[in-house]
CSV table of C-alpha atoms and ligand atoms in Angstrom, one decimal:
chain,number,residue,atom,x,y,z
A,1250,MET,CA,-26.1,29.1,130.2
A,1251,SER,CA,-23.2,26.6,130.2
A,1252,ARG,CA,-21.3,25.9,133.4
A,1253,ALA,CA,-18.1,27.4,131.9
A,1254,LYS,CA,-19.9,30.6,131.0
A,1255,GLN,CA,-21.4,30.7,134.5
A,1256,LEU,CA,-17.9,30.3,136.0
A,1257,TYR,CA,-16.5,33.0,133.7
A,1258,ASP,CA,-19.3,35.5,134.6
A,1259,TRP,CA,-18.7,34.7,138.3
A,1260,ALA,CA,-14.9,35.4,138.0
A,1261,ASP,CA,-15.6,38.4,135.7
A,1262,SER,CA,-17.9,40.1,138.2
A,1263,ARG,CA,-15.2,39.8,140.9
A,1264,LEU,CA,-11.9,40.1,139.1
A,1265,ASP,CA,-12.8,42.1,136.0
A,1266,VAL,CA,-11.5,39.3,133.7
A,1267,GLU,CA,-12.7,41.2,130.6
A,1268,ASN,CA,-10.1,43.9,131.3
A,1269,ALA,CA,-7.4,41.3,132.1
A,1270,GLN,CA,-8.0,39.8,128.7
A,1271,LYS,CA,-7.3,43.2,127.2
A,1272,PHE,CA,-4.0,43.1,129.1
A,1273,LEU,CA,-3.2,39.6,127.8
A,1274,GLY,CA,-3.5,41.0,124.3
A,1275,LYS,CA,-0.8,43.6,125.0
A,1276,ALA,CA,1.8,43.7,122.2
A,1277,PHE,CA,5.4,42.7,122.6
A,1278,PRO,CA,7.8,43.8,119.9
A,1279,ALA,CA,9.3,40.7,118.2
A,1280,GLU,CA,13.0,41.5,118.9
A,1281,ASP,CA,15.4,38.9,120.0
A,1282,SER,CA,17.7,41.3,122.0
A,1283,PHE,CA,14.6,42.3,124.1
A,1284,LEU,CA,14.8,38.8,125.6
A,1285,LEU,CA,17.9,39.6,127.6
A,1286,GLY,CA,15.9,41.3,130.3
A,1287,GLU,CA,13.7,38.2,130.5
A,1288,VAL,CA,16.8,36.0,130.9
A,1289,ALA,CA,17.7,38.2,133.9
A,1290,ILE,CA,14.3,37.7,135.4
A,1291,PHE,CA,14.5,33.9,134.9
A,1292,CYS,CA,17.9,33.8,136.4
A,1293,PHE,CA,16.5,35.6,139.4
A,1294,ILE,CA,13.7,33.1,139.7
A,1295,LEU,CA,16.1,30.2,139.5
A,1296,LEU,CA,18.4,31.9,142.0
A,1297,VAL,CA,15.5,32.2,144.5
A,1298,LEU,CA,14.4,28.6,144.0
A,1299,SER,CA,18.0,27.1,144.2
A,1300,GLY,CA,18.7,29.4,147.1
A,1301,ILE,CA,15.7,28.1,149.1
A,1302,PHE,CA,17.2,24.6,148.7
A,1303,LEU,CA,20.6,25.7,149.8
A,1304,GLY,CA,19.1,27.6,152.8
A,1305,LEU,CA,17.6,24.4,154.1
A,1306,PHE,CA,21.2,23.1,154.8
A,1307,PHE,CA,23.4,26.1,155.2
A,1308,GLU,CA,24.4,27.1,158.7
A,1309,PRO,CA,25.3,30.9,159.0
A,1310,SER,CA,27.8,30.5,161.8
A,1311,THR,CA,31.5,30.7,162.2
A,1312,SER,CA,31.6,28.6,165.5
A,1313,ASP,CA,33.9,25.6,165.1
A,1314,VAL,CA,32.2,22.2,164.8
A,1315,GLU,CA,33.7,18.8,164.2
A,1316,TYR,CA,33.5,17.6,160.6
A,1317,ASP,CA,32.0,14.3,159.9
A,1318,GLY,CA,31.4,13.7,156.2
A,1319,SER,CA,32.7,12.4,152.9
A,1320,VAL,CA,35.8,14.5,152.5
A,1321,GLN,CA,38.5,12.4,154.0
A,1322,GLU,CA,41.1,15.1,154.5
A,1323,PHE,CA,38.8,17.1,156.8
A,1324,GLN,CA,37.5,14.1,158.8
A,1325,GLY,CA,37.3,14.8,162.5
A,1326,GLU,CA,38.7,18.4,162.1
A,1327,GLU,CA,37.2,21.4,164.0
A,1328,MET,CA,36.1,23.9,161.4
A,1329,PRO,CA,33.7,26.9,161.0
A,1330,GLU,CA,30.1,25.6,160.8
A,1331,ALA,CA,29.3,27.6,157.6
A,1332,PHE,CA,32.2,25.9,155.8
A,1333,VAL,CA,31.2,22.5,157.2
A,1334,SER,CA,27.6,23.0,156.0
A,1335,VAL,CA,28.7,23.9,152.5
A,1336,LEU,CA,31.0,20.8,152.4
A,1337,HIS,CA,27.9,18.8,153.5
A,1338,ILE,CA,25.7,20.4,150.8
A,1339,THR,CA,28.4,19.7,148.2
A,1340,TYR,CA,29.3,16.1,149.0
A,1341,ASP,CA,26.6,14.6,151.1
A,1342,VAL,CA,23.2,16.1,150.4
A,1343,PRO,CA,21.5,14.4,147.4
A,1344,PHE,CA,21.6,16.8,144.4
A,1345,GLY,CA,23.4,19.3,146.7
A,1346,MET,CA,26.4,19.7,144.4
A,1347,PHE,CA,24.2,20.2,141.4
A,1348,ILE,CA,22.0,22.8,143.0
A,1349,ARG,CA,25.0,24.6,144.5
A,1350,ARG,CA,26.6,24.8,141.1
A,1351,LEU,CA,23.3,25.9,139.5
A,1352,HIS,CA,22.9,28.7,142.0
A,1353,HIS,CA,26.5,29.8,141.3
A,1354,TRP,CA,26.1,29.7,137.5
A,1355,ALA,CA,22.7,31.5,137.7
A,1356,ALA,CA,24.4,34.3,139.7
A,1357,HIS,CA,27.0,34.7,136.9
A,1358,LEU,CA,24.4,34.6,134.2
A,1359,PHE,CA,22.2,37.0,136.1
A,1360,VAL,CA,24.9,39.7,136.3
A,1361,ALA,CA,26.0,39.0,132.7
A,1362,SER,CA,22.5,39.2,131.2
A,1363,ILE,CA,21.9,42.5,133.1
A,1364,GLY,CA,25.1,43.9,131.7
A,1365,LEU,CA,24.2,42.9,128.2
A,1366,HIS,CA,20.6,44.1,128.6
A,1367,MET,CA,21.9,47.5,129.8
A,1368,LEU,CA,24.2,47.7,126.7
A,1369,ARG,CA,21.3,46.8,124.4
A,1370,VAL,CA,19.2,49.6,126.0
A,1371,PHE,CA,22.2,52.0,125.8
A,1372,PHE,CA,23.3,51.4,122.2
A,1373,THR,CA,19.7,51.5,120.9
A,1374,GLY,CA,18.9,54.7,122.8
A,1375,SER,CA,16.0,53.0,124.5
A,1376,TYR,CA,16.6,55.0,127.7
A,1377,ARG,CA,15.5,58.3,126.1
A,1378,ASN,CA,12.4,60.3,127.0
A,1379,PRO,CA,10.1,59.0,128.5
A,1380,ARG,CA,12.1,55.9,129.7
A,1381,GLU,CA,14.6,57.7,131.9
A,1382,PRO,CA,13.0,56.6,135.1
A,1383,ASN,CA,13.3,52.9,134.1
A,1384,TRP,CA,16.9,53.4,133.2
A,1385,VAL,CA,17.5,54.8,136.7
A,1386,VAL,CA,15.7,51.9,138.4
A,1387,GLY,CA,17.7,49.5,136.2
A,1388,THR,CA,21.0,51.1,137.4
A,1389,GLY,CA,19.9,50.4,141.0
A,1390,LEU,CA,19.1,46.8,140.0
A,1391,ALA,CA,22.6,46.4,138.5
A,1392,ALA,CA,24.2,47.6,141.7
A,1393,LEU,CA,21.9,45.3,143.8
A,1394,SER,CA,22.8,42.3,141.7
A,1395,MET,CA,26.5,42.8,142.4
A,1396,GLY,CA,25.7,43.2,146.1
A,1397,ALA,CA,23.8,39.9,146.0
A,1398,ALA,CA,26.6,38.1,144.4
A,1399,TYR,CA,29.2,39.6,146.7
A,1400,THR,CA,27.4,38.7,149.9
A,1401,GLY,CA,26.8,35.2,148.6
A,1402,TYR,CA,30.5,34.8,147.7
A,1403,ALA,CA,31.4,35.2,151.4
A,1404,LEU,CA,29.1,32.6,152.9
A,1405,PRO,CA,31.0,29.3,152.5
A,1406,PHE,CA,33.7,31.0,154.7
A,1407,ASP,CA,36.5,29.2,152.9
A,1408,GLU,CA,40.0,30.7,152.8
A,1409,PHE,CA,39.7,32.2,149.3
A,1410,ALA,CA,36.2,33.7,149.6
A,1411,ALA,CA,36.8,35.1,153.1
A,1412,THR,CA,40.0,36.8,152.1
A,1413,ALA,CA,38.4,38.2,148.9
A,1414,THR,CA,35.3,39.5,150.7
A,1415,SER,CA,37.5,41.1,153.4
A,1416,ILE,CA,38.4,43.7,150.7
A,1417,GLY,CA,34.7,44.8,150.9
A,1418,TYR,CA,35.1,45.3,154.6
A,1419,ASN,CA,38.2,47.4,154.2
A,1420,LEU,CA,36.5,49.5,151.6
A,1421,THR,CA,33.5,50.0,153.9
A,1422,ILE,CA,35.5,51.2,156.9
A,1423,SER,CA,37.6,53.4,154.6
A,1424,VAL,CA,34.6,55.8,154.1
A,1425,PRO,CA,35.5,58.9,156.1
A,1426,LEU,CA,33.4,59.6,159.2
A,1427,VAL,CA,30.7,56.9,158.7
A,1428,GLY,CA,32.9,53.9,157.7
A,1429,ASP,CA,33.1,52.3,161.1
A,1430,PHE,CA,29.4,52.6,161.6
A,1431,PHE,CA,28.7,50.9,158.3
A,1432,GLY,CA,31.3,48.3,159.1
A,1433,GLN,CA,29.3,47.5,162.2
A,1434,VAL,CA,26.0,47.4,160.4
A,1435,ILE,CA,27.0,45.4,157.4
A,1436,PHE,CA,29.8,43.1,158.8
A,1437,GLY,CA,29.0,43.2,162.5
A,1438,GLY,CA,32.4,44.9,163.3
A,1439,GLU,CA,35.9,43.5,162.7
A,1440,PHE,CA,36.1,41.2,159.7
A,1441,PRO,CA,35.6,38.3,160.3
A,1442,SER,CA,33.8,38.4,163.6
A,1443,SER,CA,31.2,35.9,164.8
A,1444,ALA,CA,28.5,38.4,163.5
A,1445,THR,CA,29.9,38.7,160.0
A,1446,ILE,CA,28.5,35.6,158.4
A,1447,PRO,CA,25.0,36.0,160.0
A,1448,ARG,CA,24.9,39.6,158.8
A,1449,LEU,CA,25.9,38.8,155.3
A,1450,TYR,CA,23.5,35.9,155.2
A,1451,PHE,CA,20.6,38.1,156.2
A,1452,LEU,CA,21.6,40.6,153.5
A,1453,HIS,CA,22.0,37.8,151.0
A,1454,VAL,CA,18.8,35.8,151.6
A,1455,PHE,CA,16.4,38.6,152.6
A,1456,VAL,CA,17.3,42.2,152.3
A,1457,ILE,CA,18.9,42.2,148.8
A,1458,PRO,CA,16.6,39.7,147.1
A,1459,ALA,CA,13.6,41.6,148.5
A,1460,ALA,CA,15.0,44.9,147.2
A,1461,ILE,CA,15.7,43.2,143.8
A,1462,ALA,CA,12.2,41.8,143.7
A,1463,VAL,CA,10.7,45.2,144.4
A,1464,GLY,CA,13.0,46.8,141.9
A,1465,ILE,CA,12.0,44.3,139.2
A,1466,ALA,CA,8.3,44.9,140.0
A,1467,VAL,CA,8.8,48.7,139.6
A,1468,HIS,CA,10.9,48.1,136.4
A,1469,MET,CA,8.1,46.0,134.9
A,1470,ALA,CA,5.3,48.3,136.1
A,1471,ILE,CA,7.0,51.3,134.4
A,1472,LEU,CA,7.6,49.1,131.3
A,1473,ILE,CA,4.0,48.1,131.0
A,1474,ARG,CA,2.8,51.7,131.6
A,1475,GLN,CA,5.2,53.1,129.0
A,1476,LYS,CA,5.3,50.1,126.6
A,1477,HIS,CA,8.4,48.7,125.0
A,1478,THR,CA,10.4,50.6,122.4
A,1479,GLU,CA,10.1,49.1,118.9
A,1480,ALA,CA,12.4,48.9,115.9
A,1481,PRO,CA,11.5,51.6,113.3
A,1482,ARG,CA,9.0,50.3,110.7
A,1483,GLU,CA,9.7,50.3,107.0
A,1484,ALA,CA,6.1,51.0,106.1
A,1485,ASP,CA,2.6,51.2,107.5
A,1486,VAL,CA,1.6,47.8,109.1
A,1487,GLU,CA,-1.7,46.0,108.6
A,1488,THR,CA,-2.6,44.3,111.8
A,1489,GLY,CA,-5.8,42.7,110.8
A,1490,ASP,CA,-8.3,45.1,112.3
A,1491,ARG,CA,-6.4,48.3,111.7
A,1492,THR,CA,-3.5,50.0,109.8
A,1493,VAL,CA,-0.7,51.4,112.0
A,1494,ASP,CA,1.2,54.2,110.4
A,1495,ALA,CA,5.0,53.6,110.0
A,1496,ASP,CA,5.8,56.6,112.3
A,1497,ASP,CA,3.0,56.2,114.9
A,1498,GLY,CA,5.1,55.8,118.1
A,1499,SER,CA,2.0,55.7,120.3
A,1500,VAL,CA,1.2,52.2,119.1
A,1501,ILE,CA,3.3,49.0,119.4
A,1502,VAL,CA,3.2,46.4,116.7
A,1503,GLY,CA,4.2,42.9,117.9
A,1504,LEU,CA,3.1,39.6,119.4
A,1505,PRO,CA,0.2,39.6,121.9
A,1506,ALA,CA,1.3,38.8,125.4
A,1507,PHE,CA,-0.9,35.7,125.5
A,1508,PRO,CA,-0.5,33.1,124.1
A,1509,ASN,CA,2.3,34.1,121.6
A,1510,GLN,CA,4.8,36.1,123.8
A,1511,ALA,CA,4.0,33.8,126.8
A,1512,ALA,CA,5.1,30.8,124.6
A,1513,VAL,CA,8.3,32.7,123.5
A,1514,SER,CA,9.0,33.5,127.2
A,1515,ALA,CA,8.4,29.9,128.2
A,1516,VAL,CA,11.0,28.8,125.7
A,1517,VAL,CA,13.5,31.4,127.0
A,1518,PHE,CA,12.8,30.2,130.5
A,1519,PHE,CA,13.5,26.6,129.7
A,1520,LEU,CA,16.5,27.5,127.6
A,1521,THR,CA,17.9,29.5,130.5
A,1522,ALA,CA,17.2,26.6,132.9
A,1523,ALA,CA,18.7,24.1,130.5
A,1524,THR,CA,21.9,26.1,129.9
A,1525,LEU,CA,22.4,26.6,133.7
A,1526,SER,CA,21.7,22.8,134.3
A,1527,LEU,CA,24.3,21.9,131.6
A,1528,LEU,CA,26.8,24.3,133.2
A,1529,ALA,CA,26.0,22.9,136.7
A,1530,GLY,CA,26.3,19.4,135.5
A,1531,LEU,CA,29.6,19.8,133.7
A,1532,LEU,CA,31.6,22.7,135.2
A,1533,PRO,CA,32.6,22.8,138.8
A,1534,VAL,CA,32.4,26.1,140.8
A,1535,HIS,CA,34.4,27.5,143.7
A,1536,ASN,CA,36.0,24.3,145.0
A,1537,ILE,CA,35.9,25.0,148.7
A,1538,ALA,CA,37.4,21.6,149.7
A,1539,GLU,CA,40.6,22.7,147.8
A,1540,TYR,CA,40.7,26.2,149.4
A,1541,GLY,CA,40.0,24.9,153.0
A,1542,PRO,CA,38.4,26.8,155.8
A,1543,ASN,CA,39.1,30.5,156.5
A,1544,ASN,CA,42.5,30.8,158.2
A,1545,PRO,CA,43.0,34.3,159.7
A,1546,ALA,CA,46.7,33.6,160.2
A,1547,ALA,CA,47.4,33.0,156.5
A,1548,THR,CA,46.9,35.0,153.3
A,1549,PRO,CA,46.3,33.0,150.0
A,1550,SER,CA,48.7,33.7,147.2
A,1551,LEU,CA,46.0,34.7,144.8
A,1552,ILE,CA,43.2,36.9,145.9
A,1553,MET,CA,40.6,38.2,143.4
A,1554,PRO,CA,37.0,39.1,143.3
A,1555,ASP,CA,34.5,37.7,140.8
A,1556,TRP,CA,34.9,39.0,137.2
A,1557,PHE,CA,32.1,41.6,137.5
A,1558,LEU,CA,33.8,43.4,140.4
A,1559,MET,CA,37.3,43.1,138.8
A,1560,TRP,CA,37.1,46.7,137.4
A,1561,VAL,CA,36.7,48.0,141.0
A,1562,TYR,CA,39.7,45.9,142.0
A,1563,GLY,CA,41.6,47.4,139.0
A,1564,PHE,CA,41.0,50.9,140.4
A,1565,LEU,CA,42.4,49.8,143.7
A,1566,LYS,CA,45.5,48.4,142.1
A,1567,LEU,CA,46.3,51.4,139.9
A,1568,LEU,CA,45.6,54.1,142.4
A,1569,PRO,CA,49.0,55.7,143.3
A,1570,LYS,CA,50.1,55.7,146.9
A,1571,TRP,CA,50.0,59.5,147.0
A,1572,ALA,CA,46.3,59.6,146.3
A,1573,SER,CA,45.7,59.4,150.0
A,1574,PHE,CA,45.5,62.5,152.2
A,1575,THR,CA,44.3,63.9,155.5
A,1576,VAL,CA,42.2,67.1,155.9
A,1577,GLY,CA,41.9,68.0,159.6
A,1578,PRO,CA,40.4,65.0,161.3
A,1579,VAL,CA,39.3,63.4,158.1
A,1580,HIS,CA,41.6,60.8,156.4
A,1581,VAL,CA,40.8,60.1,152.8
A,1582,SER,CA,42.5,56.8,151.8
A,1583,GLY,CA,43.4,55.4,148.4
A,1584,GLU,CA,41.0,52.5,149.2
A,1585,PHE,CA,38.2,55.0,149.6
A,1586,ILE,CA,38.9,56.8,146.4
A,1587,GLY,CA,39.6,53.6,144.3
A,1588,GLY,CA,37.0,51.3,145.8
A,1589,VAL,CA,34.2,53.7,146.8
A,1590,VAL,CA,34.4,57.1,145.1
A,1591,LEU,CA,35.4,56.0,141.6
A,1592,PRO,CA,32.9,53.1,141.3
A,1593,GLY,CA,30.3,55.5,142.8
A,1594,LEU,CA,31.1,58.0,140.1
A,1595,VAL,CA,30.8,55.3,137.4
A,1596,PHE,CA,27.3,54.3,138.7
A,1597,ALA,CA,26.3,58.0,139.0
A,1598,ALA,CA,27.4,58.6,135.4
A,1599,ILE,CA,25.3,55.7,134.3
A,1600,ALA,CA,22.3,56.9,136.2
A,1601,VAL,CA,22.4,60.4,134.9
A,1602,TRP,CA,23.2,59.4,131.3
A,1603,PRO,CA,19.6,59.8,129.9
A,1604,PHE,CA,19.6,63.3,131.3
A,1605,VAL,CA,22.8,64.1,129.3
A,1606,ASP,CA,21.6,62.5,126.1
A,1607,ARG,CA,18.2,64.3,126.3
A,1608,ALA,CA,15.5,63.9,123.8
A,1609,PRO,CA,13.2,66.9,123.4
A,1610,GLY,CA,10.1,64.8,122.6
A,1611,GLN,CA,9.1,61.2,123.3
A,1612,GLU,CA,11.1,58.5,121.4
A,1613,HIS,CA,9.3,55.2,121.0
A,1614,PHE,CA,11.4,53.7,118.3
A,1615,THR,CA,14.9,52.2,118.9
A,1616,ALA,CA,17.8,54.1,117.4
A,1617,ASP,CA,20.4,52.7,115.1
A,1618,PRO,CA,23.8,52.8,117.0
A,1619,LEU,CA,25.6,53.4,113.7
A,1620,LYS,CA,23.6,56.6,113.3
A,1621,ARG,CA,24.4,58.0,116.7
A,1622,PRO,CA,28.1,58.9,116.5
A,1623,TRP,CA,28.7,60.6,119.8
A,1624,GLN,CA,26.5,58.4,121.9
A,1625,THR,CA,27.9,55.2,120.4
A,1626,GLY,CA,31.4,56.7,120.9
A,1627,VAL,CA,30.7,57.3,124.6
A,1628,GLY,CA,29.4,53.7,124.9
A,1629,VAL,CA,32.5,52.2,123.2
A,1630,ALA,CA,34.8,54.4,125.4
A,1631,ALA,CA,32.9,53.2,128.5
A,1632,VAL,CA,33.2,49.5,127.6
A,1633,ALA,CA,36.9,50.0,126.9
A,1634,PHE,CA,37.3,51.7,130.3
A,1635,VAL,CA,35.6,48.9,132.2
A,1636,MET,CA,37.6,46.2,130.4
A,1637,ILE,CA,41.0,47.9,130.9
A,1638,ALA,CA,40.2,48.5,134.6
A,1639,SER,CA,39.3,44.8,134.8
A,1640,ILE,CA,42.6,43.8,133.2
A,1641,ALA,CA,44.3,46.0,135.8
A,1642,GLY,CA,42.5,44.0,138.5
A,1643,MET,CA,44.4,41.0,137.2
A,1644,ASN,CA,47.7,42.9,136.9
A,1645,ASN,CA,49.6,40.2,138.9
A,1646,ILE,CA,48.5,37.4,136.5
A,1647,LEU,CA,49.3,39.6,133.5
A,1648,ALA,CA,52.8,40.5,135.0
A,1649,ASP,CA,53.7,37.0,136.3
A,1650,GLN,CA,52.2,34.6,133.9
A,1651,VAL,CA,51.9,36.5,130.6
A,1652,LEU,CA,54.7,39.0,130.5
A,1653,GLY,CA,57.2,37.5,133.0
A,1654,THR,CA,57.7,40.7,134.9
A,1655,THR,CA,56.5,42.5,138.0
A,1656,THR,CA,53.4,44.5,138.7
A,1657,SER,CA,55.4,47.7,139.2
A,1658,VAL,CA,56.5,47.4,135.6
A,1659,VAL,CA,53.0,46.9,134.1
A,1660,ASN,CA,51.1,49.3,136.3
A,1661,PRO,CA,52.2,52.5,134.6
A,1662,TYR,CA,51.3,51.1,131.2
A,1663,LEU,CA,47.9,50.0,132.5
A,1664,SER,CA,47.3,53.4,134.1
A,1665,ALA,CA,48.2,55.1,130.8
A,1666,ALA,CA,45.9,52.7,128.9
A,1667,LEU,CA,43.1,53.4,131.3
A,1668,LEU,CA,43.3,57.1,130.6
A,1669,LEU,CA,44.2,57.1,126.9
A,1670,VAL,CA,42.6,54.1,125.2
A,1671,PRO,CA,38.9,54.8,126.1
A,1672,PRO,CA,39.0,58.3,124.6
A,1673,LEU,CA,40.9,57.0,121.7
A,1674,TYR,CA,38.4,54.2,120.9
A,1675,GLY,CA,35.5,56.6,121.6
A,1676,GLY,CA,37.0,59.3,119.3
A,1677,LEU,CA,37.7,56.8,116.5
A,1678,THR,CA,34.2,55.4,116.7
A,1679,TYR,CA,32.8,58.9,116.6
A,1680,LEU,CA,34.9,59.9,113.6
A,1681,LEU,CA,34.1,56.7,111.7
A,1682,LEU,CA,30.4,56.9,112.3
A,1683,ARG,CA,30.3,60.6,111.6
A,1684,ARG,CA,32.1,60.1,108.3
A,1685,ASP,CA,29.5,57.5,107.1
A,1686,LEU,CA,26.6,59.6,108.2
A,1687,PRO,CA,25.0,61.8,105.5
A,1688,ALA,CA,24.7,65.3,106.9
A,1689,GLU,CA,20.9,65.4,107.0
A,1690,ARG,CA,20.5,61.9,108.8
A,1691,THR,CA,20.8,62.4,112.5
A,1692,GLU,CA,19.7,59.9,115.2
A,1693,GLN,CA,16.6,61.9,116.2
A,1694,GLY,CA,14.5,60.9,113.2
A,1695,PRO,CA,13.2,57.3,112.9
A,1696,ALA,CA,15.5,55.6,110.4
A,1697,PRO,CA,14.1,52.8,108.4
A,1698,GLY,CA,14.7,49.4,110.0
A,1699,GLU,CA,12.9,46.1,110.5
A,1700,ALA,CA,9.2,46.0,110.3
A,1701,ALA,CA,7.4,44.0,112.9
A,1702,GLY,CA,4.1,42.2,112.3
A,1703,GLY,CA,1.2,41.1,114.5
A,1704,ASP,CA,-1.1,42.9,116.9
A,1705,ALA,CA,-1.2,46.6,117.6
A,1706,ASP,CA,-1.4,47.8,121.2
A,1707,ASP,CA,-2.3,51.3,122.3
B,17,HEM,C1,17.5,42.7,137.6
B,17,HEM,C2,17.9,43.4,136.6
B,17,HEM,C3,17.0,43.7,135.4
B,17,HEM,C4,15.9,43.0,134.9
B,17,HEM,C5,15.3,41.7,135.5
B,17,HEM,C6,15.4,43.7,133.8
B,17,HEM,C7,14.3,43.3,133.0
B,17,HEM,C8,13.8,44.0,131.9
B,17,HEM,C9,12.9,43.5,130.9
B,17,HEM,C10,12.2,42.1,131.0
B,17,HEM,C11,12.6,44.5,130.0
B,17,HEM,C12,11.7,44.4,128.8
B,17,HEM,C13,12.4,43.6,127.7
B,17,HEM,C14,13.8,44.1,127.3
B,17,HEM,O1,13.9,45.3,126.9
B,17,HEM,O2,14.7,43.4,127.6
B,17,HEM,C15,13.4,45.7,130.4
B,17,HEM,C16,13.4,46.9,129.8
B,17,HEM,C17,14.2,48.0,130.1
B,17,HEM,N1,15.2,48.0,131.0
B,17,HEM,FE1,15.7,46.4,132.3
B,17,HEM,N2,16.1,44.9,133.6
B,17,HEM,C18,17.1,44.9,134.5
B,17,HEM,C19,18.2,45.8,134.6
B,17,HEM,C20,18.3,47.0,133.9
B,17,HEM,C21,19.4,47.9,133.8
B,17,HEM,C22,20.7,47.6,134.6
B,17,HEM,C23,19.0,48.9,133.0
B,17,HEM,C24,19.9,50.1,132.7
B,17,HEM,C25,20.7,50.8,133.5
B,17,HEM,C26,17.7,48.7,132.5
B,17,HEM,C27,17.0,49.5,131.7
B,17,HEM,C28,15.8,49.2,131.0
B,17,HEM,C29,15.1,50.1,130.2
B,17,HEM,C30,15.3,51.6,129.9
B,17,HEM,C31,14.0,49.3,129.6
B,17,HEM,C32,13.0,49.8,128.6
B,17,HEM,C33,13.6,49.4,127.2
B,17,HEM,C34,12.7,49.4,126.1
B,17,HEM,O3,11.5,49.7,126.2
B,17,HEM,O4,13.2,49.1,125.0
B,17,HEM,N3,17.3,47.5,133.0
B,17,HEM,N4,14.1,45.3,131.5
């Protein structure tokens, strides 16, 4: 018996390698849009790696220290240590600026790829029975990714970021009855206190990444257990050792996990890393030297959150003053309604969606969005809603720099647009798709689509 065979038998008797090989032959549908989820995973890996580098130099403290570094304008100035350490990373640590930018761009791409992945799953109906649990886990991951980005945004403790993140503190304490308690737990009390940055740092580098890692593990475990969805097949598929019927949803036709899909995934990983490196090399991020350290006595002229939280900011800006009331000892503020209740309702609506668009039996083929008039109409309306709310979040820029007027003039139009445009777009989408749909073709039956080739997995 050769040495290699002996080694294999040794490993097999302990690790059941034979079975693992079966797993490596697992089929992946050859669909490009299915790679969006992988891009999100790779961004997460790059975020953790670049974050470890940054963590070696970042100081989570707001105590003042004297600056001694390359930025002449701050030389000898007493400034918060967190701010000083990020200046140090950016201008004095070898590769510091590159890694900081890479971390920043990876955070943007992480949230963007999750959003696009979610839209792919939505419009192709891939959340339907039996994949509802994975959709719910995914909704949690989307919220966590925003939490990770928000807590990271605060850390350099520059004037812009500190002011923008103070909005989060105000929203937290606006929650009736328990707001102050959560303000203490998350922010260490008044914003900013000496405990704020250490608390946010702990959430950013440990609690939230750990929760995301567990969430991704559960998401993947459910995915492996349930298998991917697959585009409907045009005809029966010959896979070499068997014939898979066109409508047999219990079997996946696609690339084996190893080596084919592993090679595709490696390419996606390197493309993700290359894109982020290019962005980091060429495009600056959040220039803290320009903003200067946090100054509690001043308010910057322009305050805004990152793009993916702009819709929440839009709710806050559009909510009328009278939407704030007191019932007995409980005060319900506009901030609570706009910044906590409405976003909470949006996330709740996303989470329960697969239970609204219920499929009676299991659906293992993706649906064609053009053949799902009302579901696609709801999706279009939802995208329009988030986009208009995001534009409302930038109402000051729209008013000042685009229309040359004031926010009090544009706000009523934005409110009307937020209420009217989504149902209008959704309704039009519905009518257009309905018109093109022959009466007998509903979304439930597998419509002819692309046929995949390769291995079968059951
Ligand atoms: C950290 C965030 C996330 C990561 C890393 C992630 C990763 C993935 C990956 C790699 C897949 C398999 C390939 C693919 O379909 O793209 C997948 C499938 C899936 N994801 Fe996500 N996902 C995330 C967030 C979400 C969100 C926000 C939702 C929806 C609310 C979601 C719902 C689903 C569903 C239902 C599937 C199964 C789809 C199918 O079988 O076609 N995921 N996810």
